[in-house]
C-alpha cells in the first residue's frame, strides 16, 4: 500500500555583498605662529676704580729726591751745620780762653778738629718698609635689567576633513525556492 505523501524541497536564498569601505582623510595644518622676543633693556653705570700710588718716600729713601726737597734739605743742613760750627767755635774759644787753668787744650782741640767722626751703620732697607703708599678705591658697577614680554601671535587652522562614505550592494545570487510534490494522492486503479 502506498500512502500519499507531500514532499517539500526548499533552497535558502544566497546573497552576495559588494562592500566598498569608507575613506576618511583628516589633515591638521600647523598653527601659524609668530613669536618675537624684544631684547631686555639693560642699563649699566660704572664708576671706575681709582688707584693712587705715592712713592715719594721710597724715592727719597733711595736718594732720588726732587729738586725742591733737595734744596730744602740743603738749607736745613747748612743752617744746622752753621749752628753746630758756631757752638763748636764758641766752646773751643772758651777752652782756649781758660788755657791758663792747665790741661792740654791745643792738643785736645787739634785731635777733635783733625779726625773725622766715625760713621755709624746698621742694617737697613732701601727703600724702607711701607714707604710706598697705595690707596685703592674699587670700581662700582650698577646694572639694571628690565625684561620685555614676548609678543606671541597664534592663528589656528581648521582641520581638512575629506570623507567618502562606504557602500554596500546586496545582490541575490540564488533565489529561495520551495518545491512541493504530491505523491500517491490518488490511488492508482489497476485492473
Short mmCIF file of C-alpha atoms in Angstrom, two decimals:
data_model
loop_
_atom_site.label_atom_id
_atom_site.label_comp_id
_atom_site.label_asym_id
_atom_site.label_seq_id
_atom_site.Cartn_x
_atom_site.Cartn_y
_atom_site.Cartn_z
CA UNK A 1 0.00 0.00 0.00
CA UNK A 2 1.26 3.33 -0.87
CA UNK A 3 0.49 6.21 1.35
CA UNK A 4 0.01 9.67 0.00
CA UNK A 5 2.99 11.89 0.61
CA UNK A 6 3.80 15.52 0.33
CA UNK A 7 7.45 16.15 -0.40
CA UNK A 8 8.90 19.59 0.30
CA UNK A 9 12.27 20.63 -1.00
CA UNK A 10 13.49 24.14 -0.17
CA UNK A 11 16.57 26.17 -1.02
CA UNK A 12 17.60 29.16 1.04
CA UNK A 13 18.36 32.44 -0.59
CA UNK A 14 22.01 33.11 -1.33
CA UNK A 15 23.11 36.70 -1.24
CA UNK A 16 26.34 38.36 -2.16
CA UNK A 17 27.67 41.56 -0.62
CA UNK A 18 29.75 44.07 -2.59
CA UNK A 19 31.32 46.26 0.12
CA UNK A 20 33.19 49.46 -0.56
CA UNK A 21 35.00 50.72 2.55
CA UNK A 22 34.50 54.28 3.69
CA UNK A 23 37.50 56.55 3.08
CA UNK A 24 38.30 59.22 5.62
CA UNK A 25 41.24 61.63 5.35
CA UNK A 26 41.96 64.14 8.12
CA UNK A 27 44.81 66.62 7.91
CA UNK A 28 45.58 69.15 10.61
CA UNK A 29 47.67 72.07 9.32
CA UNK A 30 50.05 73.58 11.85
CA UNK A 31 49.01 76.78 13.55
CA UNK A 32 50.56 79.95 12.18
CA UNK A 33 52.72 81.31 14.98
CA UNK A 34 54.78 84.43 15.29
CA UNK A 35 56.93 84.80 18.39
CA UNK A 36 59.07 87.87 18.89
CA UNK A 37 61.22 88.37 21.96
CA UNK A 38 62.28 92.00 22.38
CA UNK A 39 65.68 92.46 23.98
CA UNK A 40 65.78 93.37 27.63
CA UNK A 41 66.55 96.98 28.45
CA UNK A 42 69.95 96.92 30.09
CA UNK A 43 71.45 99.92 31.85
CA UNK A 44 74.99 99.71 33.17
CA UNK A 45 76.56 102.53 35.14
CA UNK A 46 80.22 102.20 36.01
CA UNK A 47 82.23 104.29 38.39
CA UNK A 48 85.84 103.47 37.51
CA UNK A 49 88.20 102.25 40.19
CA UNK A 50 90.88 104.63 41.40
CA UNK A 51 94.39 103.54 42.26
CA UNK A 52 96.86 106.05 43.64
CA UNK A 53 100.46 105.12 44.38
CA UNK A 54 102.65 107.57 46.29
CA UNK A 55 106.28 106.52 46.08
CA UNK A 56 107.75 109.82 47.16
CA UNK A 57 109.09 108.38 50.44
CA UNK A 58 110.62 105.36 48.65
CA UNK A 59 112.37 107.64 46.14
CA UNK A 60 113.64 109.80 48.99
CA UNK A 61 114.98 106.67 50.74
CA UNK A 62 116.97 105.87 47.57
CA UNK A 63 118.22 109.49 47.43
CA UNK A 64 116.17 110.27 44.31
CA UNK A 65 114.61 113.44 45.66
CA UNK A 66 113.04 116.18 43.64
CA UNK A 67 114.83 119.48 43.39
CA UNK A 68 112.67 121.43 45.84
CA UNK A 69 113.07 118.72 48.52
CA UNK A 70 116.82 118.56 47.96
CA UNK A 71 117.16 122.38 48.21
CA UNK A 72 115.07 122.34 51.39
CA UNK A 73 117.31 119.65 52.92
CA UNK A 74 120.48 121.55 51.92
CA UNK A 75 119.11 124.71 53.52
CA UNK A 76 118.29 122.82 56.74
CA UNK A 77 121.64 121.00 56.72
CA UNK A 78 123.54 124.26 56.06
CA UNK A 79 121.69 126.04 58.81
CA UNK A 80 122.30 123.16 61.25
CA UNK A 81 126.00 122.98 60.28
CA UNK A 82 126.30 126.76 60.77
CA UNK A 83 124.74 126.44 64.26
CA UNK A 84 126.93 123.44 65.10
CA UNK A 85 130.02 125.35 63.84
CA UNK A 86 129.15 128.38 65.94
CA UNK A 87 128.61 126.20 69.02
CA UNK A 88 131.90 124.35 68.40
CA UNK A 89 133.91 127.56 67.91
CA UNK A 90 132.34 129.08 70.98
CA UNK A 91 133.16 126.08 73.15
CA UNK A 92 136.69 125.79 71.70
CA UNK A 93 137.17 129.53 72.25
CA UNK A 94 136.12 129.07 75.87
CA UNK A 95 138.68 126.27 76.23
CA UNK A 96 141.46 128.41 74.74
CA UNK A 97 140.47 131.35 76.86
CA UNK A 98 140.95 129.30 80.01
CA UNK A 99 144.25 127.76 78.87
CA UNK A 100 145.95 129.13 81.91
CA UNK A 101 143.97 126.80 84.13
CA UNK A 102 146.01 123.92 82.83
CA UNK A 103 145.39 120.96 80.65
CA UNK A 104 146.44 120.39 77.11
CA UNK A 105 143.71 122.37 75.32
CA UNK A 106 145.57 122.88 72.00
CA UNK A 107 146.36 119.15 71.59
CA UNK A 108 142.80 118.23 72.52
CA UNK A 109 141.36 120.71 70.00
CA UNK A 110 143.77 119.52 67.29
CA UNK A 111 142.66 115.95 67.87
CA UNK A 112 138.95 116.94 67.66
CA UNK A 113 139.37 119.05 64.52
CA UNK A 114 141.88 116.76 62.78
CA UNK A 115 139.89 113.48 62.71
CA UNK A 116 136.51 112.81 61.19
CA UNK A 117 133.87 111.32 63.40
CA UNK A 118 133.27 107.62 62.97
CA UNK A 119 130.33 106.74 60.77
CA UNK A 120 127.61 104.65 62.33
CA UNK A 121 125.98 101.98 60.22
CA UNK A 122 123.29 99.47 60.91
CA UNK A 123 121.33 97.07 58.71
CA UNK A 124 118.63 98.96 56.90
CA UNK A 125 116.28 98.51 53.99
CA UNK A 126 116.28 100.76 51.00
CA UNK A 127 113.59 101.76 50.43
CA UNK A 128 112.22 101.48 53.96
CA UNK A 129 109.36 99.16 54.73
CA UNK A 130 105.90 100.53 53.77
CA UNK A 131 107.47 103.57 52.12
CA UNK A 132 105.21 103.16 49.08
CA UNK A 133 101.72 104.35 49.94
CA UNK A 134 98.93 102.65 47.99
CA UNK A 135 95.32 103.75 48.06
CA UNK A 136 92.70 101.86 46.03
CA UNK A 137 89.02 102.63 45.66
CA UNK A 138 87.32 99.77 43.81
CA UNK A 139 85.07 100.35 40.83
CA UNK A 140 81.32 100.29 41.29
CA UNK A 141 79.06 98.75 38.69
CA UNK A 142 75.28 99.21 38.84
CA UNK A 143 73.30 97.01 36.47
CA UNK A 144 69.58 97.42 35.91
CA UNK A 145 67.84 94.98 33.58
CA UNK A 146 64.21 95.41 32.57
CA UNK A 147 62.87 92.27 30.87
CA UNK A 148 60.47 92.64 27.95
CA UNK A 149 57.47 90.35 27.49
CA UNK A 150 57.43 88.22 24.37
CA UNK A 151 54.98 89.10 21.59
CA UNK A 152 53.14 85.93 20.60
CA UNK A 153 50.60 85.77 17.78
CA UNK A 154 48.94 82.45 17.01
CA UNK A 155 46.34 81.69 14.34
CA UNK A 156 44.72 78.28 14.41
CA UNK A 157 43.99 76.35 11.21
CA UNK A 158 40.83 74.33 10.71
CA UNK A 159 41.38 70.66 10.02
CA UNK A 160 40.96 69.45 6.42
CA UNK A 161 38.48 66.59 6.51
CA UNK A 162 37.56 64.53 3.48
CA UNK A 163 35.08 61.70 3.85
CA UNK A 164 33.80 59.32 1.22
CA UNK A 165 31.08 57.16 2.74
CA UNK A 166 31.21 53.42 2.26
CA UNK A 167 28.66 51.49 0.24
CA UNK A 168 27.23 48.04 0.49
CA UNK A 169 25.44 46.47 -2.53
CA UNK A 170 23.47 43.39 -1.83
CA UNK A 171 22.75 41.06 -4.75
CA UNK A 172 20.81 37.84 -4.83
CA UNK A 173 22.99 35.05 -6.13
CA UNK A 174 20.30 32.39 -5.86
CA UNK A 175 16.66 32.90 -5.03
CA UNK A 176 14.98 30.91 -2.38
CA UNK A 177 12.72 28.22 -3.65
CA UNK A 178 10.25 25.74 -2.36
CA UNK A 179 9.23 22.67 -4.45
CA UNK A 180 6.20 20.74 -3.35
CA UNK A 181 5.49 17.29 -4.75
CA UNK A 182 2.47 15.27 -4.01
CA UNK A 183 2.92 11.56 -4.33
CA UNK A 184 0.21 8.93 -4.16
CA UNK A 185 -2.65 11.26 -3.65
CA UNK A 186 -4.88 9.34 -5.90
CA UNK A 187 -4.52 5.69 -5.65
CA UNK A 188 -3.97 4.06 -8.93
CA UNK A 189 -6.51 1.71 -10.18
CA UNK A 190 -5.08 -1.33 -11.55
CA UNK A 191 -7.06 -3.61 -13.34
#
